[in-house]
Coordinates of C-alpha atoms and ligand atoms in Angstrom, one line a residue:
X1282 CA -33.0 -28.7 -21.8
X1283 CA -31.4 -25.3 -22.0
X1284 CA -30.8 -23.9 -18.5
X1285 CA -32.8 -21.3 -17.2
X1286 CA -31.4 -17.8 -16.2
X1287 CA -31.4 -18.2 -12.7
X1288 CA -29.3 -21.5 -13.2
X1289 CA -27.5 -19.7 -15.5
X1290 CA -26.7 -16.8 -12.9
X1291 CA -26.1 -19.4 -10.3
X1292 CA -23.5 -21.2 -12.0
X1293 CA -21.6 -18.1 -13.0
X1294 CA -22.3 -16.6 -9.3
X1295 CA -20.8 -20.1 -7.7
X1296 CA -18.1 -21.2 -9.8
X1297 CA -16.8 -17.2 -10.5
X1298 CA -16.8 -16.0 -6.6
X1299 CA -20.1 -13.9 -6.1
X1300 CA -22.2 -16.2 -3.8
X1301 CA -21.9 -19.9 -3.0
X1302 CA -23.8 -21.8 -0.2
X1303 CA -22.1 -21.9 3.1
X1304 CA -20.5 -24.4 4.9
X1305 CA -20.8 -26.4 1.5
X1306 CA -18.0 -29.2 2.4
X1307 CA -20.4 -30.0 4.9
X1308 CA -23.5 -30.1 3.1
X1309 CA -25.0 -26.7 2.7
X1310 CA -28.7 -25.8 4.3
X1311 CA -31.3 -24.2 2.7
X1312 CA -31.3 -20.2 3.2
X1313 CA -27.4 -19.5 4.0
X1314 CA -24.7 -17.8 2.0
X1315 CA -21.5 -16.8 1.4
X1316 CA -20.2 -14.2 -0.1
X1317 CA -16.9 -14.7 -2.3
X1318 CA -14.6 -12.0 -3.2
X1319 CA -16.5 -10.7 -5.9
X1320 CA -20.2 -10.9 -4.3
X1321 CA -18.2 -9.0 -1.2
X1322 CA -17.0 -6.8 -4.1
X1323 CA -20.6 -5.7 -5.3
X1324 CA -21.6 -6.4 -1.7
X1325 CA -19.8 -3.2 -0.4
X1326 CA -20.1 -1.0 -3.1
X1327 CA -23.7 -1.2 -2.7
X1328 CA -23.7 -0.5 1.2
X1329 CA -21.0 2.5 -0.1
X1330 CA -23.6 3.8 -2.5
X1331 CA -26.5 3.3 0.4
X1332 CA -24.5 5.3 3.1
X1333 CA -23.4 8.2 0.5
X1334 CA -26.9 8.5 -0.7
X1335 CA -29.0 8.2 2.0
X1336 CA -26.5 9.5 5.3
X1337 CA -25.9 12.9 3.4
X1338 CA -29.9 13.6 3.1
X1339 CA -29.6 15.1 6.5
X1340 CA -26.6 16.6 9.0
X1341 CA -28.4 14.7 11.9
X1342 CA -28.2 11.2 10.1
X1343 CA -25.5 9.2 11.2
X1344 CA -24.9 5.0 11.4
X1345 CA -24.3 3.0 14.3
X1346 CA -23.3 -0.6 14.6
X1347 CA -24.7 -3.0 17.3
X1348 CA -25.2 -6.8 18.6
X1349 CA -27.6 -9.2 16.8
X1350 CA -28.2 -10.7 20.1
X1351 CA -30.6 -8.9 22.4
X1352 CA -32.5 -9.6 25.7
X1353 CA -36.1 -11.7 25.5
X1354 CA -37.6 -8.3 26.7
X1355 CA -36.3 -6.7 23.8
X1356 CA -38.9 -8.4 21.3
X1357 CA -42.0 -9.2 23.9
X1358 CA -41.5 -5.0 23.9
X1359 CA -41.6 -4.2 19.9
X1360 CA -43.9 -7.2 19.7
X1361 CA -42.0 -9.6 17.8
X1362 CA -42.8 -12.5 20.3
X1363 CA -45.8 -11.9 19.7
X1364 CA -46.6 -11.4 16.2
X1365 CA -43.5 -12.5 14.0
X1366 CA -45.2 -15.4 13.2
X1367 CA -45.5 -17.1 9.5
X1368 CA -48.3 -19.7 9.1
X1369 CA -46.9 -23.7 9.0
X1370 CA -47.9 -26.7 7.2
X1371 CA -46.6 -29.6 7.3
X1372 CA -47.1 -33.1 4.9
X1373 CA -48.1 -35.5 7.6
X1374 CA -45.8 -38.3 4.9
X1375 CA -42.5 -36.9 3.9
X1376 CA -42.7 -33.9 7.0
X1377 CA -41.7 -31.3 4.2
X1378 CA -42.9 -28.2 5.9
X1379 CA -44.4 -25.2 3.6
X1380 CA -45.6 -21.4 4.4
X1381 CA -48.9 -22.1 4.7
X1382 CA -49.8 -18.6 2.7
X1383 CA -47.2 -19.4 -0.1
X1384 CA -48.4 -22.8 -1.1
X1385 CA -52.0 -21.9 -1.0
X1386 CA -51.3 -18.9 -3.3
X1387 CA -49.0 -21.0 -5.4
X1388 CA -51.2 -24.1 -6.1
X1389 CA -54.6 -21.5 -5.8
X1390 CA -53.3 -18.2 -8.2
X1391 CA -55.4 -16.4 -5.2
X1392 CA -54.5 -13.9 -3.0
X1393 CA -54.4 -14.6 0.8
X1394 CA -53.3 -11.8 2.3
X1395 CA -53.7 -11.3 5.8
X1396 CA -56.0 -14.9 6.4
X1397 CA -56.0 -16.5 9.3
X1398 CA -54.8 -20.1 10.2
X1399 CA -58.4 -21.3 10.3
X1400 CA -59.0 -19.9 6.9
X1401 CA -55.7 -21.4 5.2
X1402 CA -56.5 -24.9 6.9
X1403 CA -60.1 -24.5 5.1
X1404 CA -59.0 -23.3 2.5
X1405 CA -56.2 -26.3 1.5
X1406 CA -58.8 -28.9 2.8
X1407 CA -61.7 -27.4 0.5
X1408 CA -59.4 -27.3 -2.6
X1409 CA -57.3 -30.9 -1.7
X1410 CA -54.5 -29.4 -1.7
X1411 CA -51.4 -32.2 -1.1
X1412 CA -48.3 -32.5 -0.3
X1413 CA -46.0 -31.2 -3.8
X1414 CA -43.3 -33.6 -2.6
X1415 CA -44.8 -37.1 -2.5
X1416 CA -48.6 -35.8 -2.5
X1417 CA -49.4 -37.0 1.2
X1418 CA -51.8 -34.6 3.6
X1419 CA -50.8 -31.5 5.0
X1420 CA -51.5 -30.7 8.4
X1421 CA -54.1 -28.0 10.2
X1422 CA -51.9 -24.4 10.0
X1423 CA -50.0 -23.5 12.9
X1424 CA -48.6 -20.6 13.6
X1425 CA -44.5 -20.3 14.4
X1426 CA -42.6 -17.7 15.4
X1427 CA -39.7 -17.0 13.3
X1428 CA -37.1 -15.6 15.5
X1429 CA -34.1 -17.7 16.4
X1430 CA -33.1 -17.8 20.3
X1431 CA -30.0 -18.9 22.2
X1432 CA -29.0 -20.0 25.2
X1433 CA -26.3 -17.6 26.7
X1434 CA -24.4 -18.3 29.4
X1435 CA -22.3 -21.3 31.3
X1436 CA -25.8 -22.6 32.8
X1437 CA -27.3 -21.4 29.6
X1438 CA -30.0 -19.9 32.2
X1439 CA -30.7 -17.0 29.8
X1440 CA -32.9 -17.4 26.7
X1441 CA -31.7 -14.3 24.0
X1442 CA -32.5 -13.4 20.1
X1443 CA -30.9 -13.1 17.5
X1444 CA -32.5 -10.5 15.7
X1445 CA -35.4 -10.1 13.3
X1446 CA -34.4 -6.7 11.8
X1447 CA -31.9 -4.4 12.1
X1448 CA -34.8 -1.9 13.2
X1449 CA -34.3 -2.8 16.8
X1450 CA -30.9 -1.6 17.5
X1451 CA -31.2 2.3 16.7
X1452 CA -34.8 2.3 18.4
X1453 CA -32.4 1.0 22.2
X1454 CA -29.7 3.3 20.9
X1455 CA -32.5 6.0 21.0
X1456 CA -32.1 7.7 24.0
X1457 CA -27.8 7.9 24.1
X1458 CA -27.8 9.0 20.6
X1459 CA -30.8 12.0 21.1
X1460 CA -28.5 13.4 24.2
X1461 CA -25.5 12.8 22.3
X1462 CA -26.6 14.5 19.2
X1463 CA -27.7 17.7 21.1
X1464 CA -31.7 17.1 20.8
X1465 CA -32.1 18.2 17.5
X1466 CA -34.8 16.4 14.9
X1467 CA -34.8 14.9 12.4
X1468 CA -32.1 12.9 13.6
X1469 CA -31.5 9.5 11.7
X1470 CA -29.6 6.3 12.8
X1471 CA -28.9 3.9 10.4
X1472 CA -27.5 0.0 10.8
X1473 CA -25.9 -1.9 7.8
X1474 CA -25.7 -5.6 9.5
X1475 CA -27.1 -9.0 9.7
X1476 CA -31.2 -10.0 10.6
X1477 CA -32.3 -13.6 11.2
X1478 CA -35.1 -15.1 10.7
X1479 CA -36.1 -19.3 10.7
X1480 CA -38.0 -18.7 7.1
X1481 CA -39.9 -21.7 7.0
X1482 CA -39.4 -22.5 3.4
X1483 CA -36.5 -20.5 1.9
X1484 CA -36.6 -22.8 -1.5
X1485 CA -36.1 -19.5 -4.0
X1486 CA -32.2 -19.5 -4.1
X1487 CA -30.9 -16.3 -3.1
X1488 CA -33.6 -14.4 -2.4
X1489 CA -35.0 -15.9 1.1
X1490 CA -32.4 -16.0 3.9
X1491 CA -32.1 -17.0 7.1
X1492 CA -29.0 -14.8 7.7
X1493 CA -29.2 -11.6 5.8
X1494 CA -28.0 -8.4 5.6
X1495 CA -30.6 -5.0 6.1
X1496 CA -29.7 -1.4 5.5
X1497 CA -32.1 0.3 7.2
X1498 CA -32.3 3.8 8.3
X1499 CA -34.7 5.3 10.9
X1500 CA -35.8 8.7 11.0
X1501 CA -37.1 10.4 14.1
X1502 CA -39.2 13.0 13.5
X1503 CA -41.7 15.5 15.1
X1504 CA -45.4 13.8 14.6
X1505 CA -46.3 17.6 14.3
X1506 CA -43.8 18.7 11.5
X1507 CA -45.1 15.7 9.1
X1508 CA -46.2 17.5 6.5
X1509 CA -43.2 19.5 6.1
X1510 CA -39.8 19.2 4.4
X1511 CA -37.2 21.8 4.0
X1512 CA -36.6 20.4 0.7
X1513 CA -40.0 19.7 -0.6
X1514 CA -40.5 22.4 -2.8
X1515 CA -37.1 20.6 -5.2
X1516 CA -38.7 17.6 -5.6
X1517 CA -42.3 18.3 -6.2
X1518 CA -41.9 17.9 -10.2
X1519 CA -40.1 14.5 -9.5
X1520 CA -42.6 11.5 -10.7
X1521 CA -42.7 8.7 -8.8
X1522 CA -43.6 5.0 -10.5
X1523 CA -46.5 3.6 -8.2
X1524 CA -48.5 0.2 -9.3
X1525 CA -52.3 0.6 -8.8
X1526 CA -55.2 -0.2 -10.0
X1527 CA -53.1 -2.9 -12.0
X1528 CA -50.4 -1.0 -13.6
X1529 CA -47.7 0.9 -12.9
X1530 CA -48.7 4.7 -12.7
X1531 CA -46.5 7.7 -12.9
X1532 CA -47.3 10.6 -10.2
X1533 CA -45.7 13.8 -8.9
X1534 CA -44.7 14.1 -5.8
X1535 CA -47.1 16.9 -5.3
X1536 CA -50.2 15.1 -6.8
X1537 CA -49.0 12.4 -4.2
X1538 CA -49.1 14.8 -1.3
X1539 CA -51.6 17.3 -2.4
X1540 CA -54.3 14.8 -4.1
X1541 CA -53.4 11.5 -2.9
X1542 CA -52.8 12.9 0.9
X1543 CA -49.4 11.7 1.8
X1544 CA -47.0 13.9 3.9
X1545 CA -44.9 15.5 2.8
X1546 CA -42.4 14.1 5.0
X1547 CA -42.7 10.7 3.8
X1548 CA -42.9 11.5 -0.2
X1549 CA -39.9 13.5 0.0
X1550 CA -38.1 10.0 1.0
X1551 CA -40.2 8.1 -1.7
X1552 CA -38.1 10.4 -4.3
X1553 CA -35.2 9.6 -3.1
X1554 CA -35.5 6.3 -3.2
X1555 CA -36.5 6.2 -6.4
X1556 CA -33.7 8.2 -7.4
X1557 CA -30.9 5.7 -5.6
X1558 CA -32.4 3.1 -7.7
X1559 CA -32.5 4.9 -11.1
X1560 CA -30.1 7.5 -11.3
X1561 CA -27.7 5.8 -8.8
X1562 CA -27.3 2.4 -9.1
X1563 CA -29.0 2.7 -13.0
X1564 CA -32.0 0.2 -12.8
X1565 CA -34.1 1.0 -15.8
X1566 CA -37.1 2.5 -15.3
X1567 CA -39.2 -0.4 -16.6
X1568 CA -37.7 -2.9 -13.6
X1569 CA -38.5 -0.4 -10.7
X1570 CA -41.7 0.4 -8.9
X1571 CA -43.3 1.6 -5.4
X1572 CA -46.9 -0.9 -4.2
X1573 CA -48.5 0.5 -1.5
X1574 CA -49.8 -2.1 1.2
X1575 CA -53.3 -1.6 2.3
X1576 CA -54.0 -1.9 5.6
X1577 CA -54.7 -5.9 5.9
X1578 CA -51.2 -6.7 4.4
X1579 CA -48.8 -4.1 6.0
X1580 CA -48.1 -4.9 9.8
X1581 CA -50.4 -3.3 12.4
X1582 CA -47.9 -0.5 13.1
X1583 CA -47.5 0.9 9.8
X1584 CA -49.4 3.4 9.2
X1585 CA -48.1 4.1 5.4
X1586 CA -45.9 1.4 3.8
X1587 CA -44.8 1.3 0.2
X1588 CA -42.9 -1.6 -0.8
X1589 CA -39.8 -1.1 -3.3
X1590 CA -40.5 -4.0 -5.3
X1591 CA -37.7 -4.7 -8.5
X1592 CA -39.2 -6.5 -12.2
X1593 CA -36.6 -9.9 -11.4
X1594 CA -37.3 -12.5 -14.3
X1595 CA -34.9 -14.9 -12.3
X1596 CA -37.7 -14.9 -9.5
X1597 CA -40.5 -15.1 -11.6
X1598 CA -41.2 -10.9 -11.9
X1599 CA -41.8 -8.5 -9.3
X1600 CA -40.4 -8.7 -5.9
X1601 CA -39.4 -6.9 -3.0
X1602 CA -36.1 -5.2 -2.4
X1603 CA -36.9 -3.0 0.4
X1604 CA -39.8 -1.0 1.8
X1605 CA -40.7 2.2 3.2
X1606 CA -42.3 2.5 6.2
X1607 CA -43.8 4.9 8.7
X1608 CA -44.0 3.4 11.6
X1609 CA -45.5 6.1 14.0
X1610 CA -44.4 5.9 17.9
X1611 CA -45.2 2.3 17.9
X1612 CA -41.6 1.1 18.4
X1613 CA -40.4 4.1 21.1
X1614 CA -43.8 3.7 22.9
X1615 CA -43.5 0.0 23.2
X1616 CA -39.6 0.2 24.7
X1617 CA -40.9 2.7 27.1
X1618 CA -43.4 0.6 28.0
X1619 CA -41.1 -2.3 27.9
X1620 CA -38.0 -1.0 30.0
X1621 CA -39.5 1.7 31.9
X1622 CA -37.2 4.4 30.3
X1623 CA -38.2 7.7 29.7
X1624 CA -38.0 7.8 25.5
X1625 CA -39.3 11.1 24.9
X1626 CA -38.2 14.3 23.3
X1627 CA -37.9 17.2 25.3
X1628 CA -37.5 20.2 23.8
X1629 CA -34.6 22.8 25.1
X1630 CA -37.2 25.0 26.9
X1631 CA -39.0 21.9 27.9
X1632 CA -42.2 22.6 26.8
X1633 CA -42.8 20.0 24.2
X1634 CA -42.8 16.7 25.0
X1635 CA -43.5 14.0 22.8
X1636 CA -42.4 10.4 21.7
X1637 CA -40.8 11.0 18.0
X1638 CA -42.6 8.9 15.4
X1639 CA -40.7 6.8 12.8
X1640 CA -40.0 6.6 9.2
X1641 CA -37.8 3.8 8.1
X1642 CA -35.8 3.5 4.9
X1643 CA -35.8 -0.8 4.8
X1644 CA -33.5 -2.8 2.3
X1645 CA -32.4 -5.7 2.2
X1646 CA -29.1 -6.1 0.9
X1647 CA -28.9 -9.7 -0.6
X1648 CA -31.7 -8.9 -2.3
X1649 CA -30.1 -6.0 -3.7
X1650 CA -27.2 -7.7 -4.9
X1651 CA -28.7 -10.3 -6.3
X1652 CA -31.2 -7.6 -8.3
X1653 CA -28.1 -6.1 -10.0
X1654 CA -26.8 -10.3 -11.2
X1655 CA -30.4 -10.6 -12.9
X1656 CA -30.7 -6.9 -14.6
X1657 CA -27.7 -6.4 -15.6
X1658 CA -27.0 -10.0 -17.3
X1659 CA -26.7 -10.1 -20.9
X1660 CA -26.0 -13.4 -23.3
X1661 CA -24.6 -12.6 -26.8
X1662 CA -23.6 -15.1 -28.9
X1663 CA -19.9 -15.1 -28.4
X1664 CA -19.9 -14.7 -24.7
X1665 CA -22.4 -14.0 -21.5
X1666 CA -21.5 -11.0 -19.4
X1667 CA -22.4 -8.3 -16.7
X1668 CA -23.5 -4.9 -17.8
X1669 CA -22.9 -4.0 -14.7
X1670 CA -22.3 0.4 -14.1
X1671 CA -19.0 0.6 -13.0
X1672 CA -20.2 2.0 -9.7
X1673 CA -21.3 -1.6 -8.6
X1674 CA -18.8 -3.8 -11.0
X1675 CA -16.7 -6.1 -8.6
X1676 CA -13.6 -4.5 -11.2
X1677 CA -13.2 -2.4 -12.8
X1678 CA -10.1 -2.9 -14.7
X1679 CA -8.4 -6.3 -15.5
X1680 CA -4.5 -6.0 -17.4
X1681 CA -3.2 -8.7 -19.7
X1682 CA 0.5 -8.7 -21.0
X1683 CA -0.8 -9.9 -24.3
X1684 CA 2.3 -12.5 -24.2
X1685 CA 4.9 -14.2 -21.5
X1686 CA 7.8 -12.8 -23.3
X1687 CA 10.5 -10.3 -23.5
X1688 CA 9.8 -7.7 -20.7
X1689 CA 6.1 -7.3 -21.6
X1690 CA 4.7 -9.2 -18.0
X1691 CA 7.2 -7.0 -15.9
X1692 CA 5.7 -4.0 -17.6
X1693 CA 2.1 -5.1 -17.3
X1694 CA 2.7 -5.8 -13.3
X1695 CA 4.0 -2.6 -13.1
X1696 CA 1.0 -0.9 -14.4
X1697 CA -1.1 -2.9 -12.4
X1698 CA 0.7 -2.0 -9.4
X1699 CA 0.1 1.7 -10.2
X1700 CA -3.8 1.3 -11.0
X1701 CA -4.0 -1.3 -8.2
X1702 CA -3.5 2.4 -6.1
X1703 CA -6.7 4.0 -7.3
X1704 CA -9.3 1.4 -8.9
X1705 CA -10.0 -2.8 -7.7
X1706 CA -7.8 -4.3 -10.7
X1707 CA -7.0 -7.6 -11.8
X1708 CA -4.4 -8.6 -13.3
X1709 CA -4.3 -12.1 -15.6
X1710 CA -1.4 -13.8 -17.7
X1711 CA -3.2 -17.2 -18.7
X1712 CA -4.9 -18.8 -21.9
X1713 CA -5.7 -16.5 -25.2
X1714 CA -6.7 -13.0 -24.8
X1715 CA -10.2 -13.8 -26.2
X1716 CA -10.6 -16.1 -23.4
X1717 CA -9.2 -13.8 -21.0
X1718 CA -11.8 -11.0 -22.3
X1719 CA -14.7 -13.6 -22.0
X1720 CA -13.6 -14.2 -18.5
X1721 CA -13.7 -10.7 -17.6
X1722 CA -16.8 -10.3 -19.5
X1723 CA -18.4 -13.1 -17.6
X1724 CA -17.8 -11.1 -14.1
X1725 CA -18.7 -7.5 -15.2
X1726 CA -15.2 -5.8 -15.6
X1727 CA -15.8 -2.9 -17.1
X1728 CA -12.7 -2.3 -19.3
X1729 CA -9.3 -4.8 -20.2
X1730 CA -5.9 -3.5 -21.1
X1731 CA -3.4 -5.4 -23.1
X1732 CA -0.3 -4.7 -23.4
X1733 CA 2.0 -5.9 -26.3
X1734 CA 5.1 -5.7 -28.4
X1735 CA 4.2 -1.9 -28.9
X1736 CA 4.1 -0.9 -25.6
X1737 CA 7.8 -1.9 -24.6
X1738 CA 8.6 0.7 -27.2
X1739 CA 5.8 3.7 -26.9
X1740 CA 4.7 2.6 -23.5
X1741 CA 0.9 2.7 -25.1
X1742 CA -1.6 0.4 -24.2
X1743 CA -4.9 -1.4 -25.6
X1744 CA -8.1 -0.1 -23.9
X1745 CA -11.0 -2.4 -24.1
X1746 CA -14.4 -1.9 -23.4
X1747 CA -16.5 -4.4 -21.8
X1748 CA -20.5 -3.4 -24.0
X1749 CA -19.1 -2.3 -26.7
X1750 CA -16.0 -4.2 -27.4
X1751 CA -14.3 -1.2 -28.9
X1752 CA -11.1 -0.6 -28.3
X1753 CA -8.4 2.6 -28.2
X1754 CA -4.8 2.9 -27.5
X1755 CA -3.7 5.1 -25.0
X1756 CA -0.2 5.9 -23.1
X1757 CA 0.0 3.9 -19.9
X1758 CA 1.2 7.1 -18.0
X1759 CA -2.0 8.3 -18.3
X1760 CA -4.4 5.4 -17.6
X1761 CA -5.0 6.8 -14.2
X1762 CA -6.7 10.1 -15.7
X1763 CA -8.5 8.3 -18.9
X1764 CA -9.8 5.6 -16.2
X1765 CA -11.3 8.0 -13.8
X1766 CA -12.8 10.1 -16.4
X1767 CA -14.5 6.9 -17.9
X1768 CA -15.7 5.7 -14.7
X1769 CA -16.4 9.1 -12.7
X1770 CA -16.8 12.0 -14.7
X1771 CA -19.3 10.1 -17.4
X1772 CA -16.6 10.2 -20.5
X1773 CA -16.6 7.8 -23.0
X1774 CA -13.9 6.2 -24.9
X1775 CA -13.6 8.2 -28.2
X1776 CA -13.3 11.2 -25.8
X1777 CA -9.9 9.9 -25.5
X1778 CA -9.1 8.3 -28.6
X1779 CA -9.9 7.1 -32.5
X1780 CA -11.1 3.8 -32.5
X1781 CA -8.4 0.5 -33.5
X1782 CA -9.3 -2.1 -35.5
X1783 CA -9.2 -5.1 -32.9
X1784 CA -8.2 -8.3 -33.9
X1785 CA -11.1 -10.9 -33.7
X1786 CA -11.6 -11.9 -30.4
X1787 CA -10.6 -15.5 -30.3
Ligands
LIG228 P1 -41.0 -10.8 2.8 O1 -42.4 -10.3 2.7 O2 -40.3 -11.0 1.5 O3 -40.8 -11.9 3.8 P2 -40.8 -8.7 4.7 O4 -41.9 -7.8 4.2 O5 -41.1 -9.6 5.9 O6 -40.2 -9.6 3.5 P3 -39.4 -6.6 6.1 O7 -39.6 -7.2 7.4 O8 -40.1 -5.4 5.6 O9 -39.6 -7.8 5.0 O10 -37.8 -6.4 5.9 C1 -37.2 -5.4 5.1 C2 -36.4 -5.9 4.0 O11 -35.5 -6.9 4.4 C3 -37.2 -6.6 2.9 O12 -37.7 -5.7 2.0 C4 -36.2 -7.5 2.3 O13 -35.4 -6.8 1.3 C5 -35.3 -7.9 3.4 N1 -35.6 -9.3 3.9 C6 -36.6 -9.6 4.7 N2 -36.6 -10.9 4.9 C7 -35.6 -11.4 4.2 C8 -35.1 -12.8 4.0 N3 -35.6 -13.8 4.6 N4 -34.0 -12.9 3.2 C9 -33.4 -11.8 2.6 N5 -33.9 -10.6 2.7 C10 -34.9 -10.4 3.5

């Protein structure tokens, strides 16, 4: 049976260095990963692209790095310890355990959305739903909390959490960082780092982890300035792709804040989110999408929440890669609450006082990277590859001394000590160059030199590109200048040269 194309990706992604599951000499578990030095590759040219798109959106937006582990008081205070919770059953046979929600939807093709466990546990026993395993009887939903806590300490008195979201960290950071940055709002605090969460079935792959990595960034803002942005008036033509009514719909952003009601605050953000996905990171339009969440599937704090949600045919079609969220005062109210801190904003002349509400900008980075593996995989009939942009290829320039002989290797490591300086280069001696091309092919490197007898006389080189296959010859000395115009300035390669005939790639 021919593989499918998430086996496909997966075998490419373990065997090549992108992901593979961790602590695998040990027999990995379900829902952690690691990241080889290609997936770290992608990994950080992703979170690069993040930070330069969505720090410079504001002076007053800045990131910050903290702990995963926080105080118990930390999550009984944003209500985590409360609510976090996913609904459980469990086969009463084998004691496989399933999200209650999931399997019912699965089995069902219904929608469940914000049911309670009474209603799941009627719902499974009405419709006889078993066990998919070995088709014993589930058990009554339970609810369980999904947060992961540790003991800390020698007498391992203190119970702490690892945490949920990334969220939590600038919302305690609040009050240094509002004093530090001189009062002034909008001010944003982002956090690239890890989240845990005990998913209770994280059986799709890649896609749900119990260690993952957010970006998230949280805006402060005046309640009373929400329908404003300086900027508005530049994106108001921009149209945004939002599902309803069963397909996806295209809308300005000033049909979406002038007839649809949304601030202006918050559409402004939708934009550029949309625009980090298509213009940035080059998703095609027909894979991206914005769902809003009506109020009985969006947690109780959200008062508007658009999930981003990517077309993955890996995962079965559309899921979500991020969200964006406003989250009023909810999370500063309930850590004033919490820790008896005063978290407002006081204004210089301290007349206004208020708690600043929230919008968040949530992604999940995993997710991310492992959108880019499924849209941008391509089989031909020769050879599987990447179409990766360069901005997220994991290289983005490999160089093959076409044989082991006379001085053409020492010329080759040469050169790929002097691109090594500017661009992540590889540099590969074994098997046939057709091989080597496939290989590179297989990871996403955007272009392959070769150098040859020629070049130890004209110091010229073969330029190969990775979609095309075509090929030029250019002088080594000025690979640096032809590279960066390929990769940064949106050339292309017969800006730089005529065509060569290639020899078959064998
Ligand atoms: P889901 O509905 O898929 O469980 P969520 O709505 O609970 O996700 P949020 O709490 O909004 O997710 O978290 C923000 C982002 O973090 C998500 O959009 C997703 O990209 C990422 N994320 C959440 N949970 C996981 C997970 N278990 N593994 C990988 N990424 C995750």
């Amino acid at each position: 049976m021919e593989k499918s194309k998430y086996e496909k990706i997966m075998d490419i992604a373990t065997k090549r260095g992108f992901v593979f599951p961790s602590s695998e000499i040990y027999g990995a578990r379900a829902g952690f990963w690691t990241y080889g030095h290609l997936g770290t590759r992608i990994k950080q040219r992703w979170e690069n692209l993040w930070r330069k798109t969505f720090l410079t959106l504001d002076q007053n937006f800045f990131e910050i790095s903290d702990c995963t582990i926080m105080p118990k008081k930390v999550f009984e205070s944003s209500g985590h310890l409360k609510n976090f919770n996913d609904p459980l059953t469990e086969c009463e046979k084998c004691h496989f355990r399933y999200r209650a929600d999931q399997l019912v939807e699965e089995e069902l093709k219904i929608d469940v959305t914000g049911l309670k466990e009474d209603a799941l546990t009627r719902l499974m026993k009405d419709n006889k739903l078993k066990c998919q395993n070995c088709r014993g009887s589930l058990s009554d939903v339970r609810f369980f909390n999904m947060m992961f806590d540790l003991r800390v300490g020698v007498t391992g008195d203190e119970i702490m959490y690892l945490r949920p979201e990334s969220a939590q960290s600038p919302y305690l950071a609040y009050k240094r960082e509002i004093e530090a940055l001189r009062k002034k709002l909008p001010m944003g605090l982002a956090v690239i780092g890890s989240a845990f969460r005990n998913e209770i079935s994280p059986r799709q792959g890649f896609f749900r982890l119990r260690e993952f990595i957010q970006a998230e960034l949280q805006i402060f803002f005046d309640p009373g300035q929400i329908n404003e942005h300086e900027e508005f008036e530049s994106v108001q033509g921009y149209r945004l792709k939002v599902f309803s009514e069963k397909k996806v719909r295209e809308i300005s952003a000033k049909e979406m804040n002038e007839k649809l009601k949304f601030p202006k605050f918050y559409v402004y953000h939708l934009v550029k989110v949309q625009e980090f996905y298509l213009s940035v990171l080059k998703v095609p339009e027909s894979k991206f999408r914005f769902r809003e969440l009506g109020a009985e599937e969006r947690a109780f704090y959200n008062k508007i929440h658009f999930d981003i949600e990517l077309d993955l045919e890996t995962l079965g079609g559309w899921k979500e890669a991020g969200g964006v969220h406003y989250r009023s005062d909810h999370d500063l109210l309930g850590h004033q609450t919490g820790s008896g801190e005063k978290l407002e904003f006081v204004s210089d002349d301290g007349k206004r006082r208020f708690i600043p509400h929230v919008l968040e900008l949530s992604f999940g980075v995993d997710r991310n990277v492992w959108a880019l593996l499924d849209i941008f995989f391509k089989e031909e009939k020769e050879r599987t590859l990447f179409e990766f942009p360069s901005v997220v290829a994991p290289v983005d320039v490999a160089v093959f001394p076409l044989v082991n002989k006379e001085k053409i290797p020492e010329l080759a490591e040469h050169l790929f000590k002097e691109l090594y300086k500017n661009f992540n280069v590889f540099y590969d001696e074994s098997g046939s160059i057709g091989k080597r091309y496939r290989r590179q092919d297989e990871v996403g490197t955007k272009y392959c030199i070769t150098l040859d007898f020629d070049s130890l006389k004209d110091n010229s080189v073969t330029l190969r590109e990775r979609d095309s296959m075509k090929q030029i010859r250019v002088k080594a000395a000025e690979l640096n200048i032809v590279l960066d115009g390929l990769m940064n300035e949106g050339k292309v390669l017969k800006d730089f040269g005529k065509f060569i005939e290639a020899e078959p790639e064998k």
